[in-house]
Amino acid sequence: MATESKRQQRFAGVIQQDLAELFQREGNSWAKGAFITVTKVRVTPDLAIARIYLSFLNTKTAKEDLKQIQSKTSEIRYKLGLRIKNQARIVPELEFFLDDTNEYVEHMDKLFAEINKESRNDS
């Protein structure tokens, strides 16, 4: 995979910042009780598609919350367009994905804790 150009990175940063503010203000109406964090935004070279990775805190139903967000994609894209209309020629299509990095880190921490516990018991 080729590295992103400065233009892509800059545009992704704009989208990430504006979406973060949007989710902070209105995210509760899209995913009840969840705190939504925009962890990463990747933009295609033609800036037509933005892949947004979301992390959900304070919820046990992250996959269902993601489906709720995905069902509201057109509404979110419209609201994003109102925010970036002076900075972008087109508003990219939005694709939302679950960023499960936190879950992976927790899983690895548990595994390491078990390994440490076993090694202490063996000594």
mmCIF file of C-alpha atoms in Angstrom:
data_model
loop_
_atom_site.group_PDB
_atom_site.id
_atom_site.type_symbol
_atom_site.label_atom_id
_atom_site.label_comp_id
_atom_site.label_asym_id
_atom_site.label_seq_id
_atom_site.Cartn_x
_atom_site.Cartn_y
_atom_site.Cartn_z
ATOM 1 C CA MET A 1 0.000 0.000 0.000
ATOM 2 C CA ALA A 2 1.393 3.373 -0.985
ATOM 3 C CA THR A 3 1.858 6.048 1.625
ATOM 4 C CA GLU A 4 -0.593 8.895 1.756
ATOM 5 C CA SER A 5 0.301 12.220 0.190
ATOM 6 C CA LYS A 6 0.453 15.403 2.265
ATOM 7 C CA ARG A 7 -2.790 16.475 0.613
ATOM 8 C CA GLN A 8 -4.540 13.280 1.683
ATOM 9 C CA GLN A 9 -3.184 13.580 5.212
ATOM 10 C CA ARG A 10 -4.254 17.216 5.509
ATOM 11 C CA PHE A 11 -7.750 16.468 4.189
ATOM 12 C CA ALA A 12 -8.058 13.445 6.495
ATOM 13 C CA GLY A 13 -7.100 15.662 9.426
ATOM 14 C CA VAL A 14 -9.805 18.184 8.552
ATOM 15 C CA ILE A 15 -12.395 15.420 8.303
ATOM 16 C CA GLN A 16 -11.234 13.818 11.548
ATOM 17 C CA GLN A 17 -11.433 17.077 13.481
ATOM 18 C CA ASP A 18 -14.860 18.032 12.129
ATOM 19 C CA LEU A 19 -16.302 14.551 12.622
ATOM 20 C CA ALA A 20 -14.932 14.426 16.170
ATOM 21 C CA GLU A 21 -16.762 17.669 16.980
ATOM 22 C CA LEU A 22 -19.894 16.365 15.271
ATOM 23 C CA PHE A 23 -19.841 13.091 17.230
ATOM 24 C CA GLN A 24 -19.165 14.978 20.453
ATOM 25 C CA ARG A 25 -22.254 17.135 19.915
ATOM 26 C CA GLU A 26 -24.645 14.706 18.283
ATOM 27 C CA GLY A 27 -23.164 11.244 18.777
ATOM 28 C CA ASN A 28 -25.443 10.462 21.691
ATOM 29 C CA SER A 29 -28.481 10.647 19.423
ATOM 30 C CA TRP A 30 -26.869 8.128 17.035
ATOM 31 C CA ALA A 31 -25.481 5.739 19.672
ATOM 32 C CA LYS A 32 -27.189 6.102 23.047
ATOM 33 C CA GLY A 33 -24.792 6.420 25.969
ATOM 34 C CA ALA A 34 -21.663 5.723 23.922
ATOM 35 C CA PHE A 35 -18.675 8.012 23.775
ATOM 36 C CA ILE A 36 -17.499 7.950 20.155
ATOM 37 C CA THR A 37 -13.912 8.701 19.225
ATOM 38 C CA VAL A 38 -12.671 9.143 15.660
ATOM 39 C CA THR A 39 -9.358 7.291 15.900
ATOM 40 C CA LYS A 40 -8.231 7.399 12.282
ATOM 41 C CA VAL A 41 -9.317 8.715 8.888
ATOM 42 C CA ARG A 42 -7.908 7.415 5.623
ATOM 43 C CA VAL A 43 -8.724 9.185 2.360
ATOM 44 C CA THR A 44 -8.367 7.776 -1.156
ATOM 45 C CA PRO A 45 -5.946 9.590 -3.500
ATOM 46 C CA ASP A 46 -8.828 11.253 -5.383
ATOM 47 C CA LEU A 47 -10.331 12.394 -2.034
ATOM 48 C CA ALA A 48 -13.648 10.797 -2.999
ATOM 49 C CA ILE A 49 -13.859 8.218 -0.189
ATOM 50 C CA ALA A 50 -13.019 8.659 3.476
ATOM 51 C CA ARG A 51 -12.666 5.563 5.630
ATOM 52 C CA ILE A 52 -13.359 6.518 9.226
ATOM 53 C CA TYR A 53 -12.347 4.308 12.141
ATOM 54 C CA LEU A 54 -14.410 4.759 15.291
ATOM 55 C CA SER A 55 -13.826 3.656 18.845
ATOM 56 C CA PHE A 56 -16.773 3.318 21.220
ATOM 57 C CA LEU A 57 -16.365 3.774 24.978
ATOM 58 C CA ASN A 58 -18.938 3.269 27.743
ATOM 59 C CA THR A 59 -20.847 0.717 25.712
ATOM 60 C CA LYS A 60 -21.065 -3.043 25.463
ATOM 61 C CA THR A 61 -22.769 -2.916 22.069
ATOM 62 C CA ALA A 62 -20.081 -1.351 19.879
ATOM 63 C CA LYS A 63 -21.007 -3.398 16.789
ATOM 64 C CA GLU A 64 -24.669 -2.422 17.051
ATOM 65 C CA ASP A 65 -23.685 1.210 17.630
ATOM 66 C CA LEU A 66 -21.503 1.076 14.520
ATOM 67 C CA LYS A 67 -24.483 -0.226 12.525
ATOM 68 C CA GLN A 68 -26.533 2.718 13.830
ATOM 69 C CA ILE A 69 -23.819 5.128 12.688
ATOM 70 C CA GLN A 70 -23.633 3.391 9.295
ATOM 71 C CA SER A 71 -27.384 3.741 8.872
ATOM 72 C CA LYS A 72 -27.018 7.509 9.445
ATOM 73 C CA THR A 73 -24.138 7.917 6.956
ATOM 74 C CA SER A 74 -26.020 10.242 4.610
ATOM 75 C CA GLU A 75 -27.096 12.513 7.496
ATOM 76 C CA ILE A 76 -23.534 12.597 8.878
ATOM 77 C CA ARG A 77 -22.112 13.277 5.396
ATOM 78 C CA TYR A 78 -24.551 16.167 4.945
ATOM 79 C CA LYS A 79 -23.597 17.709 8.299
ATOM 80 C CA LEU A 80 -19.909 17.230 7.521
ATOM 81 C CA GLY A 81 -20.464 18.945 4.170
ATOM 82 C CA LEU A 82 -21.889 22.002 5.915
ATOM 83 C CA ARG A 83 -18.715 22.212 7.992
ATOM 84 C CA ILE A 84 -16.105 21.682 5.247
ATOM 85 C CA LYS A 85 -17.831 23.372 2.304
ATOM 86 C CA ASN A 86 -15.267 26.199 2.248
ATOM 87 C CA GLN A 87 -12.299 23.836 2.511
ATOM 88 C CA ALA A 88 -13.202 21.102 0.027
ATOM 89 C CA ARG A 89 -14.564 20.926 -3.474
ATOM 90 C CA ILE A 90 -16.468 17.709 -2.844
ATOM 91 C CA VAL A 91 -17.654 15.964 0.297
ATOM 92 C CA PRO A 92 -16.259 12.435 0.249
ATOM 93 C CA GLU A 93 -18.358 9.316 0.608
ATOM 94 C CA LEU A 94 -18.043 8.086 4.183
ATOM 95 C CA GLU A 95 -17.295 4.515 5.206
ATOM 96 C CA PHE A 96 -17.336 3.729 8.920
ATOM 97 C CA PHE A 97 -15.351 0.921 10.530
ATOM 98 C CA LEU A 98 -14.915 -0.284 14.081
ATOM 99 C CA ASP A 99 -11.470 0.407 15.511
ATOM 100 C CA ASP A 100 -10.980 -2.485 17.894
ATOM 101 C CA THR A 101 -7.451 -1.521 18.937
ATOM 102 C CA ASN A 102 -8.538 -0.950 22.548
ATOM 103 C CA GLU A 103 -10.113 -4.394 22.720
ATOM 104 C CA TYR A 104 -6.960 -5.928 21.268
ATOM 105 C CA VAL A 105 -4.774 -4.113 23.827
ATOM 106 C CA GLU A 106 -7.003 -5.288 26.688
ATOM 107 C CA HIS A 107 -6.863 -8.851 25.374
ATOM 108 C CA MET A 108 -3.060 -8.742 25.133
ATOM 109 C CA ASP A 109 -2.806 -7.269 28.645
ATOM 110 C CA LYS A 110 -4.885 -10.153 30.006
ATOM 111 C CA LEU A 111 -2.689 -12.685 28.220
ATOM 112 C CA PHE A 112 0.486 -11.099 29.586
ATOM 113 C CA ALA A 113 -1.006 -10.997 33.080
ATOM 114 C CA GLU A 114 -1.814 -14.717 32.850
ATOM 115 C CA ILE A 115 1.710 -15.507 31.629
ATOM 116 C CA ASN A 116 3.205 -13.498 34.513
ATOM 117 C CA LYS A 117 0.934 -15.238 37.011
ATOM 118 C CA GLU A 118 1.924 -18.686 35.668
ATOM 119 C CA SER A 119 5.640 -17.863 35.735
ATOM 120 C CA ARG A 120 5.388 -16.729 39.392
ATOM 121 C CA ASN A 121 3.568 -19.922 40.318
ATOM 122 C CA ASP A 122 6.212 -22.066 38.625
ATOM 123 C CA SER A 123 9.075 -20.455 40.593
#
